[in-house]
Amino acid sequence: AGSVRWGTGLQYAHDPLVLWHEGERVGPVVEHRLTAYTGVSVDVRQGLSAHGLRGASVMIQVSGNDSTYKTVKKPLAFVARTFPSLYFYLVFIWIVVRSGWLSKKGLYNDERWQASSIDVLRLLERVGVCFDVTGLENIKNVDGPVIFIGNHLSMLETTILPSFVLPYMPVTYVIKQSLLEYPVFKHVMKSRDPIAVSRVNPRSDLKTVLAEGVERLSRDISVIIFPQTTRTAFDPAQFS
């Protein structure tokens, strides 16, 4: 008969967390990591075993010819294939809790933010999500801080974008004030020095974005903003 076993542990890894461009490493690098993880092992009669729910050190490889990133498709692990939502949310919650703890300790810097963002990216790939990113050379070649204007489809933009932006420049977000009040997550957001708006008074919010946006840019910190104010399908009229 089969069996299911749960456990926790620590993992030490030497792999770097870094973006590559044209054969050269760019951006912050984490070469040594000690990661706590929760593990589940499922054994079946045929002797198959699937291990999941563990945060692992990873590396993003950007192709040298066009500054692109594309997921390399691999067979999914048994747990990720059978229970993708459960797998994802259990690990994602752990990543948020770990990041929140580091933030409370004042240890959640840009390097760790990039690392946790890559953890989420790899987690999504492990449950079958594929990424196809182009145009990264535009970030690398820009001179000075910029404003990124994006389409807001889900929370994933917030968690994934640092993987691709932070290796080239420091960045923060324009966020709704309520995100600074969520348990655990608030510590992560506060550590990123975001620009918070109420979404109650548009005139006041505009003043806040302009004033604090200029201040961040003056410190060479780029700003990511989703002008649609909420998650929605792409509508060009909302960007005018």
Short mmCIF file of C-alpha atoms in Angstrom, two decimals, residues 79-218:
data_model
loop_
_atom_site.label_atom_id
_atom_site.label_comp_id
_atom_site.label_asym_id
_atom_site.label_seq_id
_atom_site.Cartn_x
_atom_site.Cartn_y
_atom_site.Cartn_z
CA VAL A 79 2.42 16.18 -6.24
CA ALA A 80 2.57 19.29 -8.43
CA ARG A 81 0.78 17.50 -11.26
CA THR A 82 -1.92 15.97 -9.07
CA PHE A 83 -2.55 18.82 -6.62
CA PRO A 84 -1.25 21.97 -8.39
CA SER A 85 -3.28 24.51 -6.40
CA LEU A 86 -2.52 22.92 -3.05
CA TYR A 87 1.14 22.60 -3.96
CA PHE A 88 1.37 26.21 -5.10
CA TYR A 89 -0.43 27.87 -2.20
CA LEU A 90 1.32 25.90 0.54
CA VAL A 91 4.73 26.85 -0.81
CA PHE A 92 3.68 30.41 -1.67
CA ILE A 93 2.40 30.99 1.86
CA TRP A 94 5.72 29.76 3.21
CA ILE A 95 7.62 32.16 0.92
CA VAL A 96 5.48 35.08 2.16
CA VAL A 97 5.89 34.06 5.83
CA ARG A 98 9.66 33.71 5.42
CA SER A 99 9.88 37.09 3.65
CA GLY A 100 7.72 38.71 6.34
CA TRP A 101 9.96 37.38 9.09
CA LEU A 102 13.08 38.69 7.33
CA SER A 103 11.36 42.06 6.83
CA LYS A 104 10.53 42.38 10.54
CA LYS A 105 14.20 41.71 11.28
CA GLY A 106 15.27 44.40 8.81
CA LEU A 107 16.98 41.80 6.62
CA TYR A 108 14.75 41.89 3.56
CA ASN A 109 16.84 43.89 1.10
CA ASP A 110 16.70 44.02 -2.70
CA GLU A 111 18.83 40.89 -2.97
CA ARG A 112 16.46 38.86 -0.81
CA TRP A 113 13.46 40.36 -2.60
CA GLN A 114 14.84 39.18 -5.92
CA ALA A 115 15.55 35.76 -4.43
CA SER A 116 11.99 35.31 -3.15
CA SER A 117 10.59 36.58 -6.45
CA ILE A 118 12.60 33.94 -8.30
CA ASP A 119 11.34 31.35 -5.80
CA VAL A 120 7.78 32.23 -6.81
CA LEU A 121 8.66 32.14 -10.50
CA ARG A 122 10.21 28.68 -10.16
CA LEU A 123 7.25 27.53 -8.06
CA LEU A 124 4.86 28.54 -10.83
CA GLU A 125 6.99 26.70 -13.37
CA ARG A 126 6.89 23.59 -11.18
CA VAL A 127 3.08 23.54 -11.42
CA GLY A 128 3.07 24.01 -15.18
CA VAL A 129 3.08 27.79 -15.74
CA CYS A 130 5.28 28.86 -18.66
CA PHE A 131 6.92 32.27 -19.01
CA ASP A 132 8.00 33.89 -22.27
CA VAL A 133 9.62 37.27 -21.57
CA THR A 134 11.17 39.54 -24.18
CA GLY A 135 12.60 43.04 -24.22
CA LEU A 136 14.83 42.79 -21.15
CA GLU A 137 17.55 44.63 -23.04
CA ASN A 138 15.38 47.76 -22.76
CA ILE A 139 15.73 47.62 -18.98
CA LYS A 140 19.44 46.89 -19.09
CA ASN A 141 20.28 49.67 -21.52
CA VAL A 142 18.24 52.46 -19.95
CA ASP A 143 20.19 55.26 -18.29
CA GLY A 144 18.74 56.20 -14.91
CA PRO A 145 15.49 55.35 -13.10
CA VAL A 146 12.28 54.84 -15.05
CA ILE A 147 8.54 54.43 -14.54
CA PHE A 148 7.14 51.04 -15.50
CA ILE A 149 3.46 51.14 -16.51
CA GLY A 150 1.85 47.72 -16.50
CA ASN A 151 -1.39 45.90 -17.04
CA HIS A 152 -2.67 44.47 -13.75
CA LEU A 153 -4.11 40.98 -14.29
CA SER A 154 -3.33 39.30 -10.97
CA MET A 155 -1.09 39.41 -7.91
CA LEU A 156 1.56 37.60 -9.92
CA GLU A 157 2.83 40.79 -11.57
CA THR A 158 3.75 42.07 -8.12
CA THR A 159 5.62 38.93 -7.18
CA ILE A 160 7.30 38.11 -10.51
CA LEU A 161 8.44 41.47 -11.89
CA PRO A 162 11.27 41.89 -9.33
CA SER A 163 12.90 38.78 -10.82
CA PHE A 164 13.52 40.65 -14.05
CA VAL A 165 13.87 44.28 -12.94
CA LEU A 166 16.01 44.15 -9.79
CA PRO A 167 19.14 42.80 -11.49
CA TYR A 168 19.33 46.06 -13.42
CA MET A 169 17.95 48.70 -11.07
CA PRO A 170 16.27 49.22 -7.67
CA VAL A 171 12.50 49.49 -7.92
CA THR A 172 9.36 49.93 -5.86
CA TYR A 173 5.59 49.92 -6.43
CA VAL A 174 2.64 52.24 -6.26
CA ILE A 175 0.23 50.19 -4.12
CA LYS A 176 -3.09 50.58 -2.36
CA GLN A 177 -2.84 51.54 1.29
CA SER A 178 -4.70 48.42 2.43
CA LEU A 179 -1.76 46.22 1.37
CA LEU A 180 0.22 47.79 4.22
CA GLU A 181 -2.34 46.45 6.68
CA TYR A 182 -2.44 42.76 5.71
CA PRO A 183 -0.92 40.41 8.33
CA VAL A 184 2.63 39.28 7.48
CA PHE A 185 2.47 40.70 3.94
CA LYS A 186 2.50 44.25 5.31
CA HIS A 187 6.04 43.81 6.59
CA VAL A 188 7.24 42.79 3.15
CA MET A 189 5.56 45.75 1.44
CA LYS A 190 6.78 48.30 4.00
CA SER A 191 10.35 47.11 3.55
CA ARG A 192 10.11 47.99 -0.16
CA ASP A 193 9.43 51.68 0.54
CA PRO A 194 6.31 51.76 -1.67
CA ILE A 195 4.13 54.70 -2.66
CA ALA A 196 0.77 54.04 -1.00
CA VAL A 197 -2.51 55.52 -2.22
CA SER A 198 -5.98 55.32 -0.70
CA ARG A 199 -7.97 54.92 -3.95
CA VAL A 200 -10.68 56.97 -2.24
CA ASN A 201 -9.68 60.48 -3.31
CA PRO A 202 -8.18 60.48 -6.85
CA ARG A 203 -6.94 64.06 -6.55
CA SER A 204 -5.11 63.33 -3.31
CA ASP A 205 -3.72 60.09 -4.71
CA LEU A 206 -2.37 61.90 -7.77
CA LYS A 207 -0.57 64.41 -5.56
CA THR A 208 0.90 61.56 -3.53
CA VAL A 209 2.12 59.69 -6.60
CA LEU A 210 3.65 62.80 -8.14
CA ALA A 211 5.39 63.98 -4.96
CA GLU A 212 6.64 60.61 -3.73
CA GLY A 213 7.35 59.42 -7.26
CA VAL A 214 9.71 62.33 -7.86
CA GLU A 215 11.38 61.63 -4.52
CA ARG A 216 11.97 57.95 -5.38
CA LEU A 217 13.26 58.80 -8.85
CA SER A 218 15.65 61.34 -7.33
#
